C-alpha cells in the first residue's frame, strides 16, 4: 500500500489565489521530504528539500516566496503555491526517503491555474 | 556534474516482444541506481534498485536490469511486454552518501501495440 499520501490529486484555481498541497507519510517519521515539479512529457525537477522543524532548502532558480514549504511535523509537509499564475500549472510530486537510499513518491498533484 | 541519460525518448514495441530501455549515468563513483515507472497522472512506482552485489537485479512486474560498470549503464529489460506496461519509465541515481539527491533521466515513453 501507499506509504506517502499526497492531497489533493488535482486542483483548479484562479489566477492570483494560493493553493496548498499536502504530503503525508503514512507509516514513517520523515525528517526530510522532497518536492518535485514535472512539466508535461518531461522529467522530474527537484524544487526543494523539506526539513522537519527548519527551513526548506530550495534548488537554484526556485522562488522561495512563491513556493512556500512547511514541514511542521514528522508526518506532514506542505507546499503552498502563492499567488498562482497559469505558468505555475504543473504536476507536483513529493517523496520521502527510507534509509537514505530508496525514495517513495506520492501520487502527485495536478495543478491548473486559470 | 552528476547526470543520468536515457537516450530513447519514445519506444514502441508489440505486445509479447522483448524490451530494453537504456540508461547511462555519469557519477564520480558508482551510485545507487533505480528504475521507476509512471502511469499518466500518477506518482512514481519503484520497479527495481541496485545498491551493490549481483549485477543482475530482479524487480516487480517481470522487469530486470543489469548493471555494467564498464559501460556506466543500468538498462531495464523485460522478456515479454504486456499492453499494461505502456507508461513512462525513469532511470534515476543518487550518490551513496547520506542525504544525497535523486537525479532523474529524462524518461522513456513506452508504447505497446497489440
Short mmCIF file of C-alpha atoms in Angstrom, two decimals:
data_model
loop_
_atom_site.label_atom_id
_atom_site.label_comp_id
_atom_site.label_asym_id
_atom_site.label_seq_id
_atom_site.Cartn_x
_atom_site.Cartn_y
_atom_site.Cartn_z
CA UNK A 1 0.00 0.00 0.00
CA UNK A 2 0.93 3.64 -0.34
CA UNK A 3 3.41 4.92 2.18
CA UNK A 4 3.26 8.53 1.04
CA UNK A 5 -0.10 10.17 0.54
CA UNK A 6 -0.46 13.38 -1.41
CA UNK A 7 -3.56 15.53 -1.46
CA UNK A 8 -5.29 16.77 -3.49
CA UNK A 9 -4.79 14.71 -6.64
CA UNK A 10 -5.84 17.61 -8.77
CA UNK A 11 -6.84 21.20 -8.20
CA UNK A 12 -8.02 24.07 -10.36
CA UNK A 13 -7.60 27.56 -9.02
CA UNK A 14 -8.00 31.10 -10.21
CA UNK A 15 -5.00 33.19 -11.06
CA UNK A 16 -3.82 35.15 -8.04
CA UNK A 17 -5.04 32.70 -5.43
CA UNK A 18 -2.93 30.35 -3.32
CA UNK A 19 -3.06 26.58 -3.29
CA UNK A 20 -1.80 24.20 -0.60
CA UNK A 21 -0.65 20.67 -1.38
CA UNK A 22 -0.18 18.18 1.42
CA UNK A 23 2.25 15.30 1.57
CA UNK A 24 1.78 12.81 4.38
CA UNK A 25 3.98 9.97 5.48
CA UNK A 26 1.63 7.19 6.46
CA UNK A 27 3.88 4.81 8.32
CA UNK A 28 7.21 6.53 8.78
CA UNK A 29 8.53 9.58 10.53
CA UNK A 30 10.21 11.58 7.84
CA UNK A 31 12.63 14.28 8.84
CA UNK A 32 13.16 15.06 5.18
CA UNK A 33 10.77 15.18 2.27
CA UNK A 34 11.35 16.31 -1.28
CA UNK A 35 9.17 18.32 -3.64
CA UNK A 36 9.40 17.91 -7.40
CA UNK A 37 7.79 19.61 -10.33
CA UNK A 38 7.10 17.85 -13.58
CA UNK A 39 6.11 19.57 -16.80
CA UNK A 40 4.18 17.59 -19.43
CA UNK A 41 6.29 14.93 -21.08
CA UNK A 42 9.33 15.92 -19.04
CA UNK A 43 11.29 14.54 -16.16
CA UNK A 44 11.04 15.44 -12.51
CA UNK A 45 12.88 18.51 -11.35
CA UNK A 46 13.72 18.83 -7.68
CA UNK A 47 12.31 22.05 -6.30
CA UNK A 48 13.21 21.86 -2.66
CA UNK A 49 14.08 19.69 0.27
CA UNK A 50 11.70 19.97 3.18
CA UNK A 51 13.30 19.62 6.61
CA UNK A 52 11.20 18.97 9.70
CA UNK A 53 11.40 21.84 12.13
CA UNK A 54 13.61 24.02 9.98
CA UNK A 55 13.63 25.96 6.76
CA UNK A 56 13.40 24.21 3.46
CA UNK A 57 16.36 24.09 1.12
CA UNK A 58 15.47 25.35 -2.32
CA UNK A 59 17.13 24.46 -5.58
CA UNK A 60 18.65 27.16 -7.68
CA UNK A 61 16.06 29.10 -9.62
CA UNK A 62 13.10 28.16 -7.43
CA UNK A 63 11.35 31.14 -5.87
CA UNK A 64 11.11 30.67 -2.12
CA UNK A 65 8.36 33.22 -1.73
CA UNK A 66 6.22 31.64 -4.39
CA UNK A 67 6.61 28.04 -3.27
CA UNK A 68 6.26 28.02 0.49
CA UNK A 69 7.19 24.79 2.19
CA UNK A 70 6.26 23.89 5.73
CA UNK A 71 7.34 20.71 7.48
CA UNK A 72 5.91 21.18 10.94
CA UNK A 73 5.65 17.52 11.88
CA UNK A 74 7.42 14.28 11.07
CA UNK A 75 4.48 13.08 9.01
CA UNK A 76 3.37 16.16 7.11
CA UNK A 77 4.98 18.52 4.64
CA UNK A 78 3.02 21.11 2.72
CA UNK A 79 3.76 23.06 -0.43
CA UNK A 80 1.83 26.28 -0.93
CA UNK A 81 1.86 27.90 -4.33
CA UNK A 82 1.23 31.55 -3.58
CA UNK A 83 -0.38 33.98 -5.98
CA UNK A 84 -0.58 31.28 -8.59
CA UNK A 85 -0.39 32.10 -12.26
CA UNK A 86 -1.01 29.95 -15.34
CA UNK A 87 2.71 29.28 -15.71
CA UNK A 88 2.63 27.55 -12.33
CA UNK A 89 0.33 24.92 -13.77
CA UNK A 90 2.18 21.66 -13.49
CA UNK A 91 2.33 18.28 -11.82
CA UNK A 92 3.81 18.42 -8.34
CA UNK A 93 5.12 15.30 -6.60
CA UNK A 94 6.51 14.77 -3.14
CA UNK A 95 8.74 11.99 -1.95
CA UNK A 96 10.31 10.70 1.18
CA UNK A 97 13.46 8.68 1.70
CA UNK A 98 13.71 5.49 3.65
CA UNK A 99 17.11 4.53 4.92
CA UNK A 100 18.91 7.22 2.94
CA UNK A 101 18.53 5.16 -0.19
CA UNK A 102 15.09 4.43 -1.52
CA UNK A 103 12.56 7.13 -2.29
CA UNK A 104 8.80 6.69 -2.01
CA UNK A 105 6.62 9.03 -4.00
CA UNK A 106 3.21 10.49 -3.50
CA UNK A 107 0.55 10.16 -6.16
CA UNK A 108 1.18 13.67 -7.42
CA UNK A 109 -1.00 16.76 -7.70
CA UNK A 110 -2.09 18.23 -11.00
CA UNK A 111 -2.38 21.99 -10.57
CA UNK A 112 -4.19 24.01 -13.20
CA UNK A 113 -4.32 27.78 -12.82
CA UNK A 114 -6.95 29.52 -14.88
CA UNK B 1 28.38 17.09 -12.89
CA UNK B 2 26.29 14.11 -11.97
CA UNK B 3 23.81 13.09 -14.63
CA UNK B 4 21.56 10.32 -15.85
CA UNK B 5 20.89 9.85 -19.54
CA UNK B 6 18.08 7.97 -21.20
CA UNK B 7 18.85 8.09 -24.93
CA UNK B 8 15.43 6.94 -26.07
CA UNK B 9 12.59 9.40 -25.66
CA UNK B 10 9.95 7.12 -27.10
CA UNK B 11 9.89 3.38 -27.82
CA UNK B 12 7.14 1.32 -29.41
CA UNK B 13 7.04 -2.45 -29.09
CA UNK B 14 4.48 -5.09 -29.91
CA UNK B 15 2.81 -6.94 -27.12
CA UNK B 16 4.76 -10.09 -26.39
CA UNK B 17 8.00 -8.70 -27.73
CA UNK B 18 11.05 -8.15 -25.59
CA UNK B 19 12.01 -4.74 -24.27
CA UNK B 20 15.20 -2.98 -23.35
CA UNK B 21 15.31 0.60 -22.09
CA UNK B 22 18.70 2.20 -21.91
CA UNK B 23 20.17 4.21 -19.07
CA UNK B 24 23.64 5.64 -18.62
CA UNK B 25 24.95 7.52 -15.63
CA UNK B 26 27.82 9.86 -15.01
CA UNK B 27 28.99 9.93 -11.40
CA UNK B 28 32.35 10.05 -9.71
CA UNK B 29 31.71 6.74 -8.01
CA UNK B 30 29.10 4.08 -8.65
CA UNK B 31 25.81 5.48 -7.38
CA UNK B 32 22.67 3.77 -6.21
CA UNK B 33 20.55 3.12 -9.29
CA UNK B 34 16.81 2.90 -9.71
CA UNK B 35 14.12 2.40 -12.29
CA UNK B 36 10.71 3.93 -11.75
CA UNK B 37 7.51 3.67 -13.77
CA UNK B 38 4.89 6.39 -14.02
CA UNK B 39 1.41 5.96 -15.42
CA UNK B 40 -0.33 9.11 -16.71
CA UNK B 41 -1.29 11.46 -13.91
CA UNK B 42 0.25 9.24 -11.27
CA UNK B 43 3.23 9.26 -9.00
CA UNK B 44 6.27 7.05 -9.45
CA UNK B 45 6.46 3.39 -8.59
CA UNK B 46 9.78 1.71 -7.96
CA UNK B 47 10.46 -1.19 -10.30
CA UNK B 48 13.87 -2.17 -9.02
CA UNK B 49 17.06 -0.86 -7.50
CA UNK B 50 20.76 -1.60 -7.45
CA UNK B 51 22.96 -0.88 -4.48
CA UNK B 52 25.76 -3.42 -4.79
CA UNK B 53 26.42 -7.11 -5.34
CA UNK B 54 24.79 -9.14 -8.08
CA UNK B 55 24.75 -7.03 -11.23
CA UNK B 56 21.51 -8.53 -12.49
CA UNK B 57 18.63 -7.18 -10.47
CA UNK B 58 15.12 -8.57 -10.46
CA UNK B 59 12.20 -6.25 -9.96
CA UNK B 60 8.45 -6.24 -9.92
CA UNK B 61 6.16 -6.92 -12.87
CA UNK B 62 8.72 -9.18 -14.53
CA UNK B 63 11.32 -6.46 -15.06
CA UNK B 64 15.04 -6.87 -14.57
CA UNK B 65 18.03 -4.61 -15.00
CA UNK B 66 21.70 -5.22 -15.48
CA UNK B 67 24.39 -3.01 -14.02
CA UNK B 68 27.50 -2.73 -16.17
CA UNK B 69 30.24 -0.74 -14.54
CA UNK B 70 32.44 -0.70 -17.64
CA UNK B 71 29.67 0.95 -19.63
CA UNK B 72 28.21 3.07 -16.80
CA UNK B 73 24.88 1.58 -17.74
CA UNK B 74 21.83 0.21 -16.00
CA UNK B 75 19.48 -0.99 -18.72
CA UNK B 76 16.00 -2.20 -17.97
CA UNK B 77 14.67 -5.33 -19.67
CA UNK B 78 11.54 -7.40 -19.90
CA UNK B 79 11.30 -10.61 -21.92
CA UNK B 80 7.67 -10.21 -22.94
CA UNK B 81 5.86 -6.91 -22.79
CA UNK B 82 2.20 -6.62 -21.87
CA UNK B 83 -0.13 -3.85 -23.01
CA UNK B 84 -0.39 -2.68 -19.41
CA UNK B 85 3.33 -1.89 -19.42
CA UNK B 86 2.69 1.21 -21.53
CA UNK B 87 3.88 4.09 -19.36
CA UNK B 88 6.77 6.46 -18.76
CA UNK B 89 9.94 4.93 -17.38
CA UNK B 90 12.53 6.87 -15.45
CA UNK B 91 16.03 5.85 -14.58
CA UNK B 92 17.42 7.59 -11.50
CA UNK B 93 20.59 7.66 -9.48
CA UNK B 94 21.88 9.06 -6.24
CA UNK B 95 25.27 9.17 -4.59
CA UNK B 96 25.88 6.68 -1.84
CA UNK B 97 26.42 9.33 0.81
CA UNK B 98 23.70 10.35 3.20
CA UNK B 99 21.09 12.92 2.21
CA UNK B 100 22.10 12.76 -1.43
CA UNK B 101 19.70 13.96 -4.07
CA UNK B 102 17.98 11.77 -6.58
CA UNK B 103 18.83 12.62 -10.19
CA UNK B 104 16.40 11.54 -12.88
CA UNK B 105 16.87 10.80 -16.52
CA UNK B 106 14.55 12.47 -18.98
CA UNK B 107 12.35 9.41 -19.23
CA UNK B 108 11.36 6.96 -21.95
CA UNK B 109 7.77 6.70 -23.02
CA UNK B 110 6.82 3.13 -23.84
CA UNK B 111 4.01 2.45 -26.23
CA UNK B 112 2.75 -1.10 -26.68
CA UNK B 113 0.91 -2.11 -29.82
CA UNK B 114 -1.49 -5.01 -29.86
#
